[in-house]
């Protein structure tokens, strides 16, 4: 259905857990986040009820995220049930890749053909530093496995000045040999870590750097590109995308809503407003659930102001919402 600014909302990002096997420095504070109690997290059947209700309003694509979605027990069975829901045309998953080598085949068998893998460094020690302890070789093994079995891969790299900006060209080079979409994302000060201003590199600066080494052809955007501005290095097998939530928001074409693992709906990642769906999950409350989701869509703000006024958003961890 259309929101009040005429945007067609067809995409739901569903976080199935707030737990994670990494603690990326831009996503969580050093001490990690306070996890919700198990009984606060929705059961899978409750999540399916929400998605089924959302399909009646035109949701066609679901992205399963977290925390780290692959750490939740039963995720494969859940994805099978999700894929069987009438109205769902596409299921995608966002993962940090740590458990991917073990899960890739099962994921592919459920019908998940598109993976977004978050990877911010190709250097084992920088990777360890960014993720506070992660093992890069496991992610690389997961990517290999997913590629072998023919899954479509997008790599998401959060570009941070002084942390991994020296690797921008190496990441871009990955798109020359592999049919991957390598996407550079502007760092967002969601947890407001100290000196966050120094971390930011704008999409324009990233692009300028890439232009110094590569001939980049702009590609036409289609709906599958989402918020990324796509390019191709001349002759490359894959593509490059620049995602600029800070310097140039893409709210005008935003087609998504979010639901957290505790059943809170959010019409905008950056909005402080949440709508509780948990109390509407009874068998006889389907109409109320659909009406509430409708209100969430209608109440979607025209745009966020993170780039111009970071304090308009209360600090939060992406792990608790799903990114
Ligand atoms: N754990 C999974 C992963 O990392 O792919 C899924 C959840 S994670 C919260 C989803 C995405 O949010 C990741 O691609 C991550 O890089 C991104 N993210 C988290 N915090 C961010 C920040 N401060 N700025 C930009 N992207 C961020
Ligand atoms: Fe975990 Fe993903 Fe957040 Fe990293 S970005 S801490 S992998 S939820």
Coordinates of C-alpha atoms in Angstrom, one line a residue, residues 30-267:
X30 CA 32.2 -1.7 24.1
X31 CA 30.3 -3.4 26.8
X32 CA 27.7 -4.8 24.3
X33 CA 24.0 -4.2 24.6
X34 CA 21.5 -5.3 27.2
X35 CA 19.7 -8.3 25.6
X36 CA 16.0 -8.6 25.9
X37 CA 14.7 -11.5 28.0
X38 CA 13.9 -14.7 26.0
X39 CA 10.2 -14.3 26.8
X40 CA 10.2 -10.8 25.3
X41 CA 11.4 -12.1 21.9
X42 CA 8.6 -13.1 19.6
X43 CA 8.1 -16.7 18.8
X44 CA 8.5 -17.7 15.2
X45 CA 4.7 -18.3 14.8
X46 CA 4.1 -14.8 16.1
X47 CA 6.5 -13.4 13.5
X48 CA 4.8 -15.3 10.8
X49 CA 1.4 -13.9 11.9
X50 CA 2.8 -10.4 11.5
X51 CA 4.3 -11.1 8.1
X52 CA 1.0 -12.7 6.9
X53 CA -0.9 -9.6 8.1
X54 CA 1.6 -7.4 6.3
X55 CA 1.1 -9.3 3.0
X56 CA -2.5 -8.2 3.0
X57 CA -1.2 -4.6 2.7
X58 CA 1.2 -5.3 -0.1
X59 CA 4.4 -6.4 1.6
X60 CA 6.1 -8.7 -0.9
X61 CA 9.7 -8.9 0.1
X62 CA 11.0 -9.8 3.6
X63 CA 14.6 -9.4 4.7
X64 CA 15.5 -11.4 7.8
X65 CA 18.0 -9.7 10.0
X66 CA 19.1 -9.4 13.6
X67 CA 21.3 -9.1 15.7
X68 CA 22.8 -12.0 13.8
X69 CA 19.9 -14.1 12.4
X70 CA 21.9 -17.3 12.0
X71 CA 22.5 -17.5 15.8
X72 CA 18.8 -18.0 16.5
X73 CA 17.8 -21.7 16.8
X74 CA 15.3 -22.9 14.2
X75 CA 16.1 -20.2 11.7
X76 CA 16.0 -22.6 8.7
X77 CA 12.6 -24.0 9.7
X78 CA 11.3 -20.4 10.1
X79 CA 12.6 -19.4 6.7
X80 CA 10.8 -22.4 5.1
X81 CA 7.5 -21.3 6.7
X82 CA 8.1 -17.7 5.7
X83 CA 8.7 -18.8 2.1
X84 CA 5.4 -20.7 2.1
X85 CA 3.4 -17.6 3.1
X86 CA 1.0 -16.5 0.3
X87 CA 2.0 -13.1 -1.1
X88 CA 5.7 -13.3 -0.2
X89 CA 7.8 -13.1 -3.5
X90 CA 11.2 -12.7 -2.1
X91 CA 13.1 -13.5 1.1
X92 CA 16.6 -12.1 1.7
X93 CA 18.9 -12.4 4.6
X94 CA 21.5 -10.0 6.1
X95 CA 24.3 -11.8 8.0
X96 CA 27.8 -11.2 9.3
X97 CA 28.8 -14.4 7.6
X98 CA 30.4 -16.1 10.7
X99 CA 28.1 -19.1 10.5
X100 CA 27.5 -18.9 6.8
X101 CA 29.6 -21.8 5.7
X102 CA 27.5 -24.1 7.8
X103 CA 24.2 -22.6 6.8
X104 CA 24.6 -21.6 3.1
X105 CA 23.2 -24.8 1.6
X106 CA 20.2 -25.0 3.9
X107 CA 19.5 -21.3 3.4
X108 CA 19.6 -21.8 -0.4
X109 CA 17.2 -24.8 -0.1
X110 CA 14.7 -22.6 1.8
X111 CA 14.5 -20.3 -1.2
X112 CA 16.8 -17.5 0.2
X113 CA 18.8 -16.7 -2.9
X114 CA 20.0 -13.3 -2.0
X115 CA 22.5 -12.6 0.8
X116 CA 23.7 -9.4 2.2
X117 CA 27.0 -10.1 3.9
X118 CA 28.5 -7.4 6.2
X119 CA 32.2 -7.3 5.8
X120 CA 34.2 -4.2 6.7
X121 CA 37.8 -5.4 6.3
X122 CA 39.8 -7.9 4.3
X123 CA 42.6 -7.7 6.8
X124 CA 42.3 -10.3 9.7
X125 CA 43.6 -8.0 12.4
X126 CA 41.5 -5.0 11.3
X127 CA 38.5 -7.3 11.0
X128 CA 39.1 -8.5 14.5
X129 CA 39.4 -4.9 15.8
X130 CA 36.2 -3.7 14.1
X131 CA 34.2 -6.8 15.2
X132 CA 35.9 -7.0 18.6
X133 CA 37.2 -10.5 18.1
X134 CA 35.7 -11.9 14.9
X135 CA 37.5 -14.4 12.7
X136 CA 37.7 -13.2 9.1
X137 CA 38.5 -16.6 7.7
X138 CA 35.1 -17.9 8.8
X139 CA 33.4 -15.1 6.9
X140 CA 35.5 -15.7 3.8
X141 CA 34.7 -19.4 3.9
X142 CA 31.0 -18.6 4.1
X143 CA 31.2 -16.3 1.1
X144 CA 33.1 -19.0 -0.8
X145 CA 30.4 -21.5 0.0
X146 CA 27.5 -19.2 -0.9
X147 CA 29.2 -18.4 -4.2
X148 CA 29.8 -22.1 -5.0
X149 CA 26.2 -22.9 -4.6
X150 CA 25.1 -19.9 -6.8
X151 CA 23.7 -17.5 -4.2
X152 CA 23.6 -13.8 -5.2
X153 CA 26.0 -11.9 -3.0
X154 CA 26.0 -8.3 -1.8
X155 CA 28.9 -7.2 0.4
X156 CA 28.1 -4.3 2.7
X157 CA 31.1 -2.4 3.9
X158 CA 30.7 0.5 6.4
X159 CA 33.4 2.9 5.4
X160 CA 35.1 4.6 8.4
X161 CA 37.9 7.1 8.2
X162 CA 41.0 6.0 10.0
X163 CA 39.6 2.5 10.4
X164 CA 39.1 0.8 7.0
X165 CA 39.2 3.6 4.5
X166 CA 42.6 2.4 3.2
X167 CA 40.8 -0.7 2.0
X168 CA 38.2 1.0 -0.2
X169 CA 40.1 0.2 -3.4
X170 CA 40.6 -3.4 -2.4
X171 CA 36.9 -3.8 -1.8
X172 CA 36.1 -2.2 -5.1
X173 CA 38.5 -4.7 -6.8
X174 CA 36.4 -7.6 -5.5
X175 CA 33.7 -6.6 -7.9
X176 CA 36.0 -7.0 -10.9
X177 CA 36.5 -10.7 -10.5
X178 CA 33.3 -11.7 -8.8
X179 CA 29.7 -11.1 -9.8
X180 CA 29.0 -9.5 -6.4
X181 CA 27.5 -6.2 -5.6
X182 CA 30.1 -4.4 -3.4
X183 CA 28.3 -1.6 -1.5
X184 CA 29.9 1.2 0.5
X185 CA 27.8 2.5 3.3
X186 CA 28.3 5.8 5.1
X187 CA 28.9 5.3 8.7
X188 CA 25.9 6.4 10.8
X189 CA 26.4 7.7 14.4
X190 CA 23.6 5.5 15.8
X191 CA 25.4 4.8 19.1
X192 CA 27.1 8.2 19.2
X193 CA 30.5 6.8 20.1
X194 CA 33.1 9.4 21.0
X195 CA 34.6 11.4 18.1
X196 CA 32.1 9.8 15.7
X197 CA 32.4 12.9 13.5
X198 CA 35.9 11.9 12.6
X199 CA 34.8 8.5 11.3
X200 CA 32.5 9.8 8.6
X201 CA 33.5 9.6 5.0
X202 CA 30.9 10.8 2.6
X203 CA 29.7 8.8 -0.4
X204 CA 31.1 11.6 -2.6
X205 CA 34.5 11.2 -1.1
X206 CA 34.3 7.4 -1.6
X207 CA 33.3 7.8 -5.2
X208 CA 36.1 10.4 -5.8
X209 CA 38.7 7.9 -4.5
X210 CA 37.3 5.1 -6.6
X211 CA 37.4 7.4 -9.7
X212 CA 41.1 7.9 -9.2
X213 CA 41.8 4.2 -9.9
X214 CA 38.9 2.9 -11.9
X215 CA 36.7 3.9 -14.7
X216 CA 33.2 3.7 -13.2
X217 CA 30.1 3.6 -15.3
X218 CA 26.9 4.7 -13.6
X219 CA 24.1 2.1 -14.0
X220 CA 20.4 2.8 -14.1
X221 CA 18.8 2.2 -10.8
X222 CA 16.0 -0.4 -10.6
X223 CA 14.0 -1.4 -7.6
X224 CA 16.4 -4.2 -6.7
X225 CA 19.2 -1.7 -6.1
X226 CA 17.4 -0.4 -3.0
X227 CA 19.0 2.8 -1.7
X228 CA 22.4 2.2 -3.5
X229 CA 23.6 4.3 -6.4
X230 CA 25.0 1.6 -8.7
X231 CA 28.2 1.7 -10.8
X232 CA 30.3 -0.8 -12.7
X233 CA 34.0 -0.7 -13.1
X234 CA 34.6 -1.1 -16.9
X235 CA 34.6 -4.8 -17.7
X236 CA 33.9 -5.9 -14.1
X237 CA 31.8 -9.0 -13.4
X238 CA 30.1 -7.3 -10.5
X239 CA 28.9 -3.9 -9.5
X240 CA 29.6 -1.2 -6.9
X241 CA 27.0 0.7 -4.9
X242 CA 27.2 3.8 -2.8
X243 CA 24.7 4.2 0.1
X244 CA 24.5 7.6 1.6
X245 CA 22.2 7.7 4.6
X246 CA 24.1 10.7 6.0
X247 CA 25.0 13.0 3.2
X248 CA 22.1 12.4 0.8
X249 CA 19.2 10.6 2.3
X250 CA 17.2 8.4 0.0
X251 CA 13.9 8.7 1.9
X252 CA 11.9 9.7 -1.2
X253 CA 12.2 6.2 -2.5
X254 CA 12.1 4.3 0.8
X255 CA 9.7 1.4 0.5
X256 CA 10.2 -0.4 3.8
X257 CA 9.0 -0.8 7.3
X258 CA 10.7 -2.7 10.1
X259 CA 9.7 -5.0 12.9
X260 CA 12.0 -5.8 15.8
X261 CA 12.4 -9.2 17.5
X262 CA 10.3 -7.9 20.3
X263 CA 7.4 -7.0 18.0
X264 CA 7.9 -3.3 17.7
X265 CA 7.1 -1.9 14.3
X266 CA 9.1 1.1 13.1
X267 CA 8.2 3.0 10.0

